Structure formats: structure tokens, C-alpha cells
Coordinates of C-alpha atoms in Angstrom, one line a residue:
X1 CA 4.1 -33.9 -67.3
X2 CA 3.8 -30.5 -65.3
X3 CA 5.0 -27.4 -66.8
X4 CA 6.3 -24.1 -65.3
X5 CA 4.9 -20.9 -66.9
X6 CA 7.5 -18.2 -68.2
X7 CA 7.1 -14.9 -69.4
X8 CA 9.6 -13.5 -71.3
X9 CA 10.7 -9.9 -71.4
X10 CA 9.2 -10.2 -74.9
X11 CA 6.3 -12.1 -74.4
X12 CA 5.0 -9.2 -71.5
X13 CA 5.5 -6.3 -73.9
X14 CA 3.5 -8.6 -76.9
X15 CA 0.8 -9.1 -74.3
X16 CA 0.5 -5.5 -73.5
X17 CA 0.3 -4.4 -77.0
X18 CA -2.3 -7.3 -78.1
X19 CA -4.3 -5.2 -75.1
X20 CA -4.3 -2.0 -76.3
X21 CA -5.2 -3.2 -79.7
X22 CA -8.0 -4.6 -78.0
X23 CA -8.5 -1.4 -76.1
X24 CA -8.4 0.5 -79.8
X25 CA -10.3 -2.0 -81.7
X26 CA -13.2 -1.7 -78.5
X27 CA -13.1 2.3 -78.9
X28 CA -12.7 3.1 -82.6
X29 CA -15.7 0.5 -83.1
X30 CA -18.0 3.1 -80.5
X31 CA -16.7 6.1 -82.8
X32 CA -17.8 6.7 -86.4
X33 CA -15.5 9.3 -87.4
X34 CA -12.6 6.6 -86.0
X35 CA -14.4 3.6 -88.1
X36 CA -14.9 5.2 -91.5
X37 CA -11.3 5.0 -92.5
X38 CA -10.9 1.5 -91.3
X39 CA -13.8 0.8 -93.7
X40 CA -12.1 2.2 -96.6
X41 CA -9.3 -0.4 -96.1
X42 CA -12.2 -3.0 -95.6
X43 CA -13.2 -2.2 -99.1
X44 CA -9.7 -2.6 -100.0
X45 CA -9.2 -5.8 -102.2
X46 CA -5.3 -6.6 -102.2
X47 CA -5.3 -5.1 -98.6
X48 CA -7.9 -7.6 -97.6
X49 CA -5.9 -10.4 -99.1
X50 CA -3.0 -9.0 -97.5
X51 CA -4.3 -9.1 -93.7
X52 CA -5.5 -12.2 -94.0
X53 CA -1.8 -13.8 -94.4
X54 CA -0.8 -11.3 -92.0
X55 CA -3.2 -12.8 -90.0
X56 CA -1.6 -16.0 -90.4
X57 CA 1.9 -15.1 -89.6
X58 CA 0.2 -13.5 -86.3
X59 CA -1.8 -16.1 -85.0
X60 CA 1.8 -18.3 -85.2
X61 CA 3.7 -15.2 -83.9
X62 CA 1.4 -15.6 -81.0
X63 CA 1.7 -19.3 -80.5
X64 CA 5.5 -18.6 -80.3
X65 CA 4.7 -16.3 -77.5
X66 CA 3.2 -18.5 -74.9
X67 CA 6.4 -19.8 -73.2
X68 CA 6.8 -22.5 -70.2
X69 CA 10.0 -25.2 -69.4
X70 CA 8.2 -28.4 -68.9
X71 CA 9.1 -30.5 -65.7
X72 CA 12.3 -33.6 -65.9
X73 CA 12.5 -36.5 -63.4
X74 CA 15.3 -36.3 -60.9
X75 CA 16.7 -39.5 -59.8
X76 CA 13.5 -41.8 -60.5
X77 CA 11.4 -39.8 -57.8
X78 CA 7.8 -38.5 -59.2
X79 CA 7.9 -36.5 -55.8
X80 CA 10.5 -33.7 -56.7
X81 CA 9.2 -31.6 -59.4
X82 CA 12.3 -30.2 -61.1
X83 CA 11.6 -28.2 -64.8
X84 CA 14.1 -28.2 -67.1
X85 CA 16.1 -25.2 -68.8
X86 CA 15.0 -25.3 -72.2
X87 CA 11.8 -22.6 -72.8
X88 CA 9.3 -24.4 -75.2
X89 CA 6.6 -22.7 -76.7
X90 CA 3.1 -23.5 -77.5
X91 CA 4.0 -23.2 -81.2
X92 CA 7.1 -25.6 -79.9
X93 CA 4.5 -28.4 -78.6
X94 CA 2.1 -28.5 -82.0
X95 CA 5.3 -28.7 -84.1
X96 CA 6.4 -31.3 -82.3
X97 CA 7.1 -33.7 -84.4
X98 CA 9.3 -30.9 -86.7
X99 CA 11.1 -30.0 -83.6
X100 CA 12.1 -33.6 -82.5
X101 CA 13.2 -35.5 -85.6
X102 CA 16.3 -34.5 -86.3
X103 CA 18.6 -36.2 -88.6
X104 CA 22.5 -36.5 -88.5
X105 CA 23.6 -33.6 -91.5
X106 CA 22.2 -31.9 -94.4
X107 CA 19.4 -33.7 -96.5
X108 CA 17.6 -32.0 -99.0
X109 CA 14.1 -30.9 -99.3
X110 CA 11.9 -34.7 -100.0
X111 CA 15.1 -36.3 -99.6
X112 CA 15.1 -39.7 -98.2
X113 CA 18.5 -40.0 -97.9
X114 CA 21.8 -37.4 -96.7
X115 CA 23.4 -35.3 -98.7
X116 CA 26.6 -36.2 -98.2
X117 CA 28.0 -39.8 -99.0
X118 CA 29.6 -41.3 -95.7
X119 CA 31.6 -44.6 -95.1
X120 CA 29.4 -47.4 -94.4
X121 CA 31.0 -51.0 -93.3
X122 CA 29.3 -54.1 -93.9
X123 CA 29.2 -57.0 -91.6
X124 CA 31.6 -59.0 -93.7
X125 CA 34.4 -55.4 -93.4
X126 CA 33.4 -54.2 -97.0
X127 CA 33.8 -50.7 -96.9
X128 CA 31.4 -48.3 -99.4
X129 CA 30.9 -45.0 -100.1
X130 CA 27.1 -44.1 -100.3
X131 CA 24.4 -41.7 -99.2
X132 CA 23.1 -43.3 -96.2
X133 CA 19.3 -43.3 -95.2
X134 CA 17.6 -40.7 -93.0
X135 CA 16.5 -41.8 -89.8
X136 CA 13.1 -40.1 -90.3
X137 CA 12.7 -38.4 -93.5
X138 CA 11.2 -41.1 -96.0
X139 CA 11.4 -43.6 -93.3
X140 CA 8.6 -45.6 -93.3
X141 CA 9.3 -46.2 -97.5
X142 CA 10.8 -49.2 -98.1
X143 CA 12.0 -48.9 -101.4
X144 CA 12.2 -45.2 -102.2
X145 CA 12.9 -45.4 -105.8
X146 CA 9.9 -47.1 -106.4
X147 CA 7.6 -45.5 -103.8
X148 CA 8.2 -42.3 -103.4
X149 CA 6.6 -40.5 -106.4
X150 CA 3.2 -42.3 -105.4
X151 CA 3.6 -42.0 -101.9
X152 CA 4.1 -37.7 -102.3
X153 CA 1.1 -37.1 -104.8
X154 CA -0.8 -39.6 -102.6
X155 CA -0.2 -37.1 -99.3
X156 CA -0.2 -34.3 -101.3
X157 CA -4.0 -35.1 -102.5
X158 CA -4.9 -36.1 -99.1
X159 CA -3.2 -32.8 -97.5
X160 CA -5.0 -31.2 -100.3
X161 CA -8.7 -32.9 -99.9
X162 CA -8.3 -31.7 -96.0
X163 CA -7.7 -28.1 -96.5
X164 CA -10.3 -27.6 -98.9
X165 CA -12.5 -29.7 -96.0
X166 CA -11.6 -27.0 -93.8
X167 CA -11.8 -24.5 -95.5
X168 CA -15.3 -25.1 -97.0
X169 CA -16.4 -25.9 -92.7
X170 CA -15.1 -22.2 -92.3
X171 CA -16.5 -20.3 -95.3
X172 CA -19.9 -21.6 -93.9
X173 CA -20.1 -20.6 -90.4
X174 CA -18.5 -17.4 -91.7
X175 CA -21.3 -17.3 -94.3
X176 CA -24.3 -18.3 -91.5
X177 CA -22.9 -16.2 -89.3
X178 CA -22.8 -13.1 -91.5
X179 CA -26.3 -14.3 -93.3
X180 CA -27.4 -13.7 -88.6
X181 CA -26.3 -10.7 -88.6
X182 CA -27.4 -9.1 -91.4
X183 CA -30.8 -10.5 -91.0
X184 CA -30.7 -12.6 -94.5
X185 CA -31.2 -16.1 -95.3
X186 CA -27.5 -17.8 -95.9
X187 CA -27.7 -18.5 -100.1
X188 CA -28.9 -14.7 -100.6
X189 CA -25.6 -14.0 -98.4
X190 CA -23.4 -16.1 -100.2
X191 CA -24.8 -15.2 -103.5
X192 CA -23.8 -11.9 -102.7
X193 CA -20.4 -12.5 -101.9
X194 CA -20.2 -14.4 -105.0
X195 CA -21.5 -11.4 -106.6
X196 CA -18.8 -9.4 -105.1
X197 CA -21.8 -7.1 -103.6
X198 CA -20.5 -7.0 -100.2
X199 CA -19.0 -4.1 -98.6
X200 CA -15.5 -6.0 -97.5
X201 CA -14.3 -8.0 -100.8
X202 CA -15.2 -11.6 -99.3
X203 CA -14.9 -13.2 -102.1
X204 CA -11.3 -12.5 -102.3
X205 CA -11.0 -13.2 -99.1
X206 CA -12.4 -16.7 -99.3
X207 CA -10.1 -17.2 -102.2
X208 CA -7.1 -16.1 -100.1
X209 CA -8.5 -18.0 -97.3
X210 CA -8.9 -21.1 -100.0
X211 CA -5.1 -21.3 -100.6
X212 CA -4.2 -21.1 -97.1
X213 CA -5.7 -23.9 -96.2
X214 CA -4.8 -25.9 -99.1
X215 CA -1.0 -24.9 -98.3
X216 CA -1.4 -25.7 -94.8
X217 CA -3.0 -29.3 -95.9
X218 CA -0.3 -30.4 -98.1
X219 CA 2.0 -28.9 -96.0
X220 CA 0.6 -30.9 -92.5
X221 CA 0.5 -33.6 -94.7
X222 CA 3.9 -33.6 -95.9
X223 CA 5.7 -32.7 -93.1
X224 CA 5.1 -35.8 -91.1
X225 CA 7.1 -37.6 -92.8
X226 CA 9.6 -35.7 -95.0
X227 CA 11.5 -32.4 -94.8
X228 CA 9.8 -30.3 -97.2
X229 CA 12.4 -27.9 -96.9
X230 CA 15.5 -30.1 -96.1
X231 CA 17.4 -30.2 -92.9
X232 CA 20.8 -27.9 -91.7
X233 CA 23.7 -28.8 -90.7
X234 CA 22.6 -30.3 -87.6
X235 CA 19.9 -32.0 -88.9
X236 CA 17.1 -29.4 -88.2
X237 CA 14.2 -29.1 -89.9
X238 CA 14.3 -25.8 -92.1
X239 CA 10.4 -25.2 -92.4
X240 CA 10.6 -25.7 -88.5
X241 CA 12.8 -22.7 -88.4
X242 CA 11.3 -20.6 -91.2
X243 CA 8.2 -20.9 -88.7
X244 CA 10.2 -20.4 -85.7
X245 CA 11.6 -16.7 -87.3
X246 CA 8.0 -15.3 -87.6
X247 CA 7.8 -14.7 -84.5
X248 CA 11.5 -13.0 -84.1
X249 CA 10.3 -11.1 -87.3
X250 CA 6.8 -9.6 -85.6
X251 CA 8.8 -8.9 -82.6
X252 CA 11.3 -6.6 -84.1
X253 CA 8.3 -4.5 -86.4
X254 CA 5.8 -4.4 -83.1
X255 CA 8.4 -3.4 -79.9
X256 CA 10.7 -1.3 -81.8
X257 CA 7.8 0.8 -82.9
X258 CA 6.2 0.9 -79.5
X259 CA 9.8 2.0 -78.4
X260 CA 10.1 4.5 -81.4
X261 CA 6.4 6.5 -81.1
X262 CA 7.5 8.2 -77.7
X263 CA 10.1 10.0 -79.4
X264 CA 8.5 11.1 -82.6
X265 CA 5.2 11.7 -80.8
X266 CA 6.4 14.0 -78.0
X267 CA 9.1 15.8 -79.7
X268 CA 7.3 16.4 -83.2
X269 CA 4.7 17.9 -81.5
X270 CA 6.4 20.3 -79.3
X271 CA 8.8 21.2 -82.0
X272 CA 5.9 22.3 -84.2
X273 CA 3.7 23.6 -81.5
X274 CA 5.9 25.9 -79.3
X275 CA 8.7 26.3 -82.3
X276 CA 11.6 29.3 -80.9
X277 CA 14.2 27.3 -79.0
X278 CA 12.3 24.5 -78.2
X279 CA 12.4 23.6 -81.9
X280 CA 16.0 24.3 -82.5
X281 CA 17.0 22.3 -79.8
X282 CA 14.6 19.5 -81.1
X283 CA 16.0 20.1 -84.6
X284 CA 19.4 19.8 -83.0
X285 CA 19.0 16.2 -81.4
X286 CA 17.5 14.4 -84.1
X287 CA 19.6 16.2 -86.7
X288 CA 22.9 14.8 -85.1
X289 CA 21.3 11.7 -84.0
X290 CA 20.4 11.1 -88.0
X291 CA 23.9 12.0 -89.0
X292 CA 25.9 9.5 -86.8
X293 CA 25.7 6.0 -89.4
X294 CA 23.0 3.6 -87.5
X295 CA 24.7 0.1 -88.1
X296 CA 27.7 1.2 -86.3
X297 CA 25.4 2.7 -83.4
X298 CA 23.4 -0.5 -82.9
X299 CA 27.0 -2.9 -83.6
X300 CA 28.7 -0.6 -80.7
X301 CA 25.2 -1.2 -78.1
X302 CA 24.6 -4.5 -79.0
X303 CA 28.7 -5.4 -78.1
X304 CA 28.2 -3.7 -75.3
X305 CA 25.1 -5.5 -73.9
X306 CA 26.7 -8.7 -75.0
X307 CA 29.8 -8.2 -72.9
X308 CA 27.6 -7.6 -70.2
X309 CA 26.0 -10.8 -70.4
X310 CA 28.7 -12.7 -70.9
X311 CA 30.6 -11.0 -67.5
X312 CA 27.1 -11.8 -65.4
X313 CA 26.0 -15.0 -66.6
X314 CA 24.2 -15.5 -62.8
X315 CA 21.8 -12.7 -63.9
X316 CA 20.3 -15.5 -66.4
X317 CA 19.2 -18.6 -65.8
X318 CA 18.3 -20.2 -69.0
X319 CA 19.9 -19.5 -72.8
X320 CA 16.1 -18.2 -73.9
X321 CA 16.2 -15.6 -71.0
X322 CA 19.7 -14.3 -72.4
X323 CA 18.5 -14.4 -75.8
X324 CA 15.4 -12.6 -75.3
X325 CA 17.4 -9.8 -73.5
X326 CA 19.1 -9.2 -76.4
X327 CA 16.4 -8.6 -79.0
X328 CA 14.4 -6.5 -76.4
X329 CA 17.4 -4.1 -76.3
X330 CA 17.9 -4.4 -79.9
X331 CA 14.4 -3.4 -80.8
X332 CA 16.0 -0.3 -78.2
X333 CA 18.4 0.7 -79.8
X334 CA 16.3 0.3 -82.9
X335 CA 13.7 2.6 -82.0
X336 CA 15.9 5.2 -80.7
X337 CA 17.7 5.4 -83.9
X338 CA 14.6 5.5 -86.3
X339 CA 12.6 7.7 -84.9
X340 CA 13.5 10.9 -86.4
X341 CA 11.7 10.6 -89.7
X342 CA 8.7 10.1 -87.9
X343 CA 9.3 13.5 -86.0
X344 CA 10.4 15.3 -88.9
X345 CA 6.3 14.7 -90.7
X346 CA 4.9 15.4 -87.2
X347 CA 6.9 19.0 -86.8
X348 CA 6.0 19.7 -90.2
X349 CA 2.1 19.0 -89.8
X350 CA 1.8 20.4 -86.6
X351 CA 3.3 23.4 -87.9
X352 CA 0.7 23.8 -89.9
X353 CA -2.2 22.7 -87.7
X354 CA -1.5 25.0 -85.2
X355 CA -2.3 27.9 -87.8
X356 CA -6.0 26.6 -88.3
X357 CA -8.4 29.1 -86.9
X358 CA -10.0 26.9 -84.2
X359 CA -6.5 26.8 -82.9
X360 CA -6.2 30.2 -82.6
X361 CA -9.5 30.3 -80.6
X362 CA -8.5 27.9 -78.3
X363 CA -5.6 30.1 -77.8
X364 CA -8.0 33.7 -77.3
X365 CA -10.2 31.3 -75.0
X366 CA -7.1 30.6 -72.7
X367 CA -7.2 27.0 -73.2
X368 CA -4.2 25.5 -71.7
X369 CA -1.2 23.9 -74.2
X370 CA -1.7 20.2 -72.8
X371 CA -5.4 20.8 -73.6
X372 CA -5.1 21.8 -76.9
X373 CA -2.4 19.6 -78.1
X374 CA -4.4 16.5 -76.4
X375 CA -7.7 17.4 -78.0
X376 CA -6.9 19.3 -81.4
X377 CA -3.4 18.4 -82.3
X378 CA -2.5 14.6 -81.4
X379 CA -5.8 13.4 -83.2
X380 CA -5.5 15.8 -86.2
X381 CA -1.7 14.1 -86.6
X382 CA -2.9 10.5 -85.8
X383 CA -3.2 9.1 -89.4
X384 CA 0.4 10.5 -90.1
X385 CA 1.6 8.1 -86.8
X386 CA -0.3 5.1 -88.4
X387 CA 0.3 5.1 -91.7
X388 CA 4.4 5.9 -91.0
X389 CA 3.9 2.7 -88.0
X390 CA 2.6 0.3 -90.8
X391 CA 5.1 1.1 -93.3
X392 CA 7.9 0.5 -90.7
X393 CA 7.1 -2.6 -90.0
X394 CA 9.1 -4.1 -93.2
X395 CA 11.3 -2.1 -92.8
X396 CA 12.0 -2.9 -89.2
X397 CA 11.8 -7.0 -90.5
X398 CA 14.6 -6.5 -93.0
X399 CA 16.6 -4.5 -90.8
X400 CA 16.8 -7.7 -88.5
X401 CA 18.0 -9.5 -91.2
X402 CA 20.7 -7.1 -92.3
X403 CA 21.9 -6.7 -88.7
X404 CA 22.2 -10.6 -87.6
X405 CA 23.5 -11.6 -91.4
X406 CA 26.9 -8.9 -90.3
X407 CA 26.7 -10.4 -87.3
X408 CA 25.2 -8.0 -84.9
X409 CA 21.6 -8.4 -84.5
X410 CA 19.4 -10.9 -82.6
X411 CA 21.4 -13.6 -80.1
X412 CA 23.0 -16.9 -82.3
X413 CA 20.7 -19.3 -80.2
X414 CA 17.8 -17.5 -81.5
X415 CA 16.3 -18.6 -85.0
X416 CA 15.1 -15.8 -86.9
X417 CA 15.3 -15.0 -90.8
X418 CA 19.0 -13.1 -90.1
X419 CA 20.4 -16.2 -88.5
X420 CA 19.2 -19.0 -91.1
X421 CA 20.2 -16.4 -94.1
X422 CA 23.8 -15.7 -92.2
X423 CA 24.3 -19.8 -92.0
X424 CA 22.8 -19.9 -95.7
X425 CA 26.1 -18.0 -97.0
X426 CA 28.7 -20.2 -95.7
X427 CA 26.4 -23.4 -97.2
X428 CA 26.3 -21.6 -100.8
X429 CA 30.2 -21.8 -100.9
X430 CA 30.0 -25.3 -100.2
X431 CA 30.0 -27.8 -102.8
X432 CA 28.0 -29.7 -103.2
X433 CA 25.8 -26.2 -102.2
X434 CA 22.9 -26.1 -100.0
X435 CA 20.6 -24.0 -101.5
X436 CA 17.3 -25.0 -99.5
X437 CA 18.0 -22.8 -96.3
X438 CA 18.0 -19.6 -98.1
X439 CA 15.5 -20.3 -100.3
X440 CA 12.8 -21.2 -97.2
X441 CA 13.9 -17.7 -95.2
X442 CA 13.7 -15.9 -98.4
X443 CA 10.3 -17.0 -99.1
X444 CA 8.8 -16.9 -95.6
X445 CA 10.5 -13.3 -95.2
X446 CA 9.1 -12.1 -99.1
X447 CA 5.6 -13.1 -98.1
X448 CA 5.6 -11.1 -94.7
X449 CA 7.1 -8.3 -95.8
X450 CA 5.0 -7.8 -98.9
X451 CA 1.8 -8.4 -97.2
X452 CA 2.7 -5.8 -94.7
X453 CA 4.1 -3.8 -97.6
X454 CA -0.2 -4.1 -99.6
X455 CA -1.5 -3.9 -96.2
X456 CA 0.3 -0.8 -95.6
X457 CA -0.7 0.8 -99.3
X458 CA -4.7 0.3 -97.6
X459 CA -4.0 2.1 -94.6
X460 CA -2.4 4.7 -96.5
X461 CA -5.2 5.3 -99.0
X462 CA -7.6 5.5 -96.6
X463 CA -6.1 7.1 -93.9
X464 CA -4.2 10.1 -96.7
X465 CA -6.8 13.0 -96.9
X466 CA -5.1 13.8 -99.4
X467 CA -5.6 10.9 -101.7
X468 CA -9.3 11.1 -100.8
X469 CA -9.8 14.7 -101.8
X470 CA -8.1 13.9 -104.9
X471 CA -10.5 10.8 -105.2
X472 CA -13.5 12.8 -104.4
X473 CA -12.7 15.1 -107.5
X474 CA -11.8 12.7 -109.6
X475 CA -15.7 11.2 -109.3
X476 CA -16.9 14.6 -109.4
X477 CA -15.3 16.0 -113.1
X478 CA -16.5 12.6 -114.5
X479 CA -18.6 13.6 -117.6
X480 CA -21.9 12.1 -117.1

């Protein structure tokens, strides 16, 4: 099977920012004055933990990125190659199995049968009313009364067994390689780790990194051949879509930030550097802007870009093309709406750096205004801009939620935390109630957004000079 690559509106703006971060990463690590605060949040235990699930939710973010439509047969001929209108994902092709087995209606989560009782007719025309078996989930059991509770610890033990495998293969090469670099032999390196003598809390890391794996064991384990987390009403596999919302989720935090730093950045610096009417009119913008309510802002765009598509449907050829339109403008709209926080703290310290005395003699030496906001200002304001990006981000993700559970965020094709939590309120009314949907999109979104939540605490502490001043005295008025 042949596949036809696609890049998604989405997927070029994600590859662009993994770039610069690549970009930063390259010059921050050939700068020491850029590194020492990204060491402070290396030393940071709970921010440590923290990235590393973030890390998780990333690397399948990414996987969800890499897009294609695989190639369909046309009338018996291998000759023709014609590709098919569904966009499948990397992500889409290693959770295969999750993606294809679908069952007729709800089931719940380790069910083996549905659960709702249908009409089944016997071959002598006896009618009876009974929860009928799942095509896949608990198939290959053929009594499930008496097999099932063996059959789940015995995967769960296996799933178990094979992430602590893994896990132990990765802690050492992570261990040798470290032990390399460092010029030590590999049990005085581990030793120290256990020891927690390390600069970057590995040990918590590896413990982090422990339950991961066993998760993602029992979980691999599992899923081939039960819904953990049930199916919908169609028969889709919940965990399938918790996975699937990541990516919606990372999406909405990353681009609308990208699209709300041009704003806050150029505006909060000219207000504060030039002040007189340049400020006022500044002032002006992003004090009516803040004053007009931002749901019904967004609702109005979004209605309006969805009555545009629906007038040119020629403009797109495939649902995942239309629906990828739609959250790039809505992390837009997004971004033009919440960047006036931002450029309020960037007036406000700009104000003040531009009082500092080698500002001044930049000034007495003529030094043009691009110069010395370029060289003295932006970097002097840089740790407000980061520390105010990562605390967005879960912000930004519930926001998505909000917006598509009234009905006006991402497209309905697309699966995202929103859409499964909007279908989970018209299942709770239901009786009997289906519970499992917002339960999984709860969980997957209380996970992300509280690891971005510590993570952002770490970049905060070490980025605040004036949490490490305070810090700083604090170890000096210690009585010794």
C-alpha cells in the first residue's frame, strides 16, 4: 500500500515551532547566562516529574502530526493509484487495532458484552431479551463468567512484567550513557543517582519514568483485546480518543501562543518604551479589546468561518482539511483575544527598564531605539514572556474544552477533550448512564494540564528574579 503525504495547516506551523525549539535549545546550550536558569528547573524535583509526562503527551502529540491518506484500488487495477479521503496519522497506524474494532453501541470499560439489552431470535423464532456479545471486546473468551477475572490479572501481570522490562533496558543506557559522559564507571553513577547526588533529580525521574512504562504495559496489554475505557455510541474506542485529543489539546496551548506573542511583544514594549501617545493609543486597543466578553467574540468568528466553509465546500477536499481550518483560526481568534495580559506586565516592566542607567547611556551615546530595545530591553523582559507562555498553556487547553462543550470551539469531526466531554453530557442523562467517556477525557485532560500547571511553577522559580533574591537572602540570614 502506497501513501500520499499531507501536511496540514496545523501540522506546518507544529513543524516550524519544533524548529525553533531546536534553534533555542542549540543557542541557549552555547550561552551560560541563557542555561543557568534552565538548570534551576533541572534541579527542580516535581518539575522534573512533570516534563517527563509532558514529554509523553508530546511525543504522541507528534505522532498525531505526521499525516498521509493511504492509496484504495479502483476497479481491480493495481495500475491506477488513487488515495483515499480519510487523513490517517502515524499515531492512527500504531493504534490500529483501537482505531479499527469497533463494536455496534455502548459497552463499558472490560465489558464483554453491550450495554444495552437487544432482541435476539433464535433459530426455532424464540425471541429474548439480553445483552448480546461484543464482536471484539472479550472475544476470544469463551465463557466470560468464568474466564475473565484470570484472563485480566494474567494480561495485566504480563503488561506489567514488559514495562518494567523496558523500563529497566532504558534506565541502563541512560545510566551508561551518563556514567560516558561524565567520565565514571556506571555503578558509581547509578549509586549516585540512588543517592540523590545528581544535579537533575534522576532518581525521581526514573521513578516517574517506572510508572510510565508500567501504565503503558498493562495498558498495550489490555487494550488488544478489551476496551479499557469502554466504547461510545458508535462503538469507538474511548482510550482511542482520549489519545486522539492530545494532540487537539497541544495544538491549541502551542499556535495560539505563537499567534498571541506578536501582540504582547511588540505593543508592550513600545507602550513602555516611547510612552506619550503611543502608549495611550496602546492602552486604548487592548483596554477595549479586554472589555468586549471573549466567548461571544470567538462564537461570532468561529460562525462566521463556519458559514464560509459550508458556502465553499470546493475549497476543501477532504473533512480533515476543513476541520483543521477551523482550529487554526480558532487558536486566531484565540490569541488575538488573550494577548493583553501579557502586554499589560511587558508595559509595566519596560517602563521600568528603560529608567536603568545603562539605558540612559545608550540614549547620551545616540544609540538608535531598535538597537536598544533589541539588545537591552527584549532580553531583560524575556523571562516575563516565558514564564506568562508556560502558564498559558492550561489555560489555553481548558479553554478548548469550554468553547467546543457550548458548542463553538474545534470542528465536530474532530476528537478533542471538548468534543468527547460535550457527547459525555447528553450520556449522563441517559439511563442506564454512561459514565466512562467523561471520566477518560477528564483524566487525560487533569494529567496534562497539571503537569503543565508543576512544570510551569519550575519555570517560574527559576526564571523570577525575584524569588531568587528572596532565596539568596533567605540562605544568607540562616544562623550558623
Amino acid at each position: 500500500m502506497t501513501f500520499k503525504p499531507v501536511i496540514l495547516w496545523t501540522d506546518a506551523l507544529i513543524y516550524l515551532l519544533l524548529v525553533v525549539v531546536i534553534i533555542f535549545a542549540w543557542y541557549v546550550r552555547r550561552n551560560e547566562h541563557l542555561l543557568a536558569p534552565w538548570r534551576r528547573v533541572g534541579h527542580s524535583v516535581s518539575g522534573m516529574m512533570a516534563l517527563t509526562v509532558l514529554i509523553l503527551f508530546i511525543s504522541i502529540g507528534l505522532l498525531d502530526t505526521i499525516h498521509f491518506r493511504p492509496s484504495v484500488q479502483a476497479n481491480g487495477s493495481t495500475n491506477n493509484k488513487i488515495y483515499g479521503v480519510q487523513v490517517l496519522s502515524l499515531f492512527d497506524v500504531i493504534a490500529t487495532p483501537l482505531r479499527i474494532n469497533i463494536e455496534k453501541t455502548y459497552s463499558a470499560p472490560f465489558a464483554t458484552h453491550l450495554y444495552t439489552r437487544e432482541t435476539i431470535e433464535f433459530s426455532e423464532g424464540k425471541q429474548v431479551r439480553e445483552f448480546p456479545r461484543l464482536e471484539f471486546g472479550g472475544a476470544h473468551l469463551r465463557n466470560p463468567e468464568e474466564q475473565f477475572v484470570a484472563d485480566v490479572t494474567w494480561r495485566t501481570v504480563a503488561g506489567l512484567s514488559l514495562g518494567l522490562f523496558v523500563w529497566s533496558a532504558f534506565v541502563i543506557l541512560l545510566v551508561m550513557l551518563m556514567a560516558y559522559r561524565s567520565g565514571k564507571e556506571f555503578m558509581q553513577t547509578l549509586s549516585a543517582i540512588l543517592r540523590n547526588e545528581t544535579e537533575v533529580p534522576w532518581n525521581a525521574v526514573f521513578r516517574m519514568l517506572a510508572l510510565i512504562f508500567s501504565l503503558l504495559g498493562i495498558a498495550l496489554s489490555l487494550s488488544a483485546c478489551y476496551h479499557i475505557f469502554g466504547t461510545d455510541k458508535v462503538g469507538q474506542d474511548v482510550f482511542y480518543q482520549s489519545l486522539k485529543s492530545i494532540r487537539t489539546g497541544l495544538v491549541i496551548g502551542t499556535l495560539t501562543t505563537l499567534m498571541m506573542l506578536p501582540f504582547a511583544l511588540l505593543l508592550g514594549i513600545m507602550a513602555g518604551y516611547f510612552r506619550g501617545w503611543i502608549d495611550d493609543v496602546i492602552q486604548y486597543i487592548y483596554t477595549t479589546l479586554s472589555s468586549i466578553p471573549s466567548v461571544l467574540l470567538i462564537a461570532a468568528t468561529v460562525l462566521m468561518m463556519q458559514v464560509y466553509m459550508e458556502t465553499h465546500p470546493e475549497l476543501f477536499d477532504t473533512i480533515a482539511v476543513r476541520a483543521d481550518l477551523r482550529l487554526l483560526f480558532l487558536c486566531i481568534i484565540l490569541g488575538v483575544t488573550s494577548w493583553t495580559g501579557l502586554c499589560r506586565l511587558l508595559r509595566g516592566e519596560t517602563l521600568k527598564i528603560r529608567e536603568m542607567e545603562y539605558i540612559q547611556a545608550a540614549h547620551s551615546f545616540g544609540v538608535s531605539h531598535w538597537r536598544i530595545i533589541s539588545r537591552h530591553i527584549l532580553p531583560n523582559v524575556m523571562h516575563i514572556v516565558l514564564i506568562a507562555t508556560v502558564m498559558d498553556f492550561s489555560g489555553l487547553v481548558l479553554a478548548e474544552a469550554v468553547l467546543s462543550y457550548v458548542g463553538v470551539g474545534v470542528d465536530p469531526s474532530m476528537i478533542s477533550f471538548g468534543t468527547m466531554i460535550n457527547a459525555a453530557r447528553l450520556e449522563m442523562a441517559r439511563e442506564p448512564m454512561v459514565w466512562w467517556a467523561l471520566l477518560s477525557s477528564f483524566t487525560f485532560m487533569f494529567t496534562l494540564v497539571l503537569s503543565a500547571n508543576l512544570f510551569a511553577d519550575a519555570v517560574q522559580d527559576a526564571f523570577n528574579p525575584r524569588v531568587r533574591t528572596l532565596s539568596f537572602i533567605n540562605r544568607k540570614i540562616v544562623p550558623r
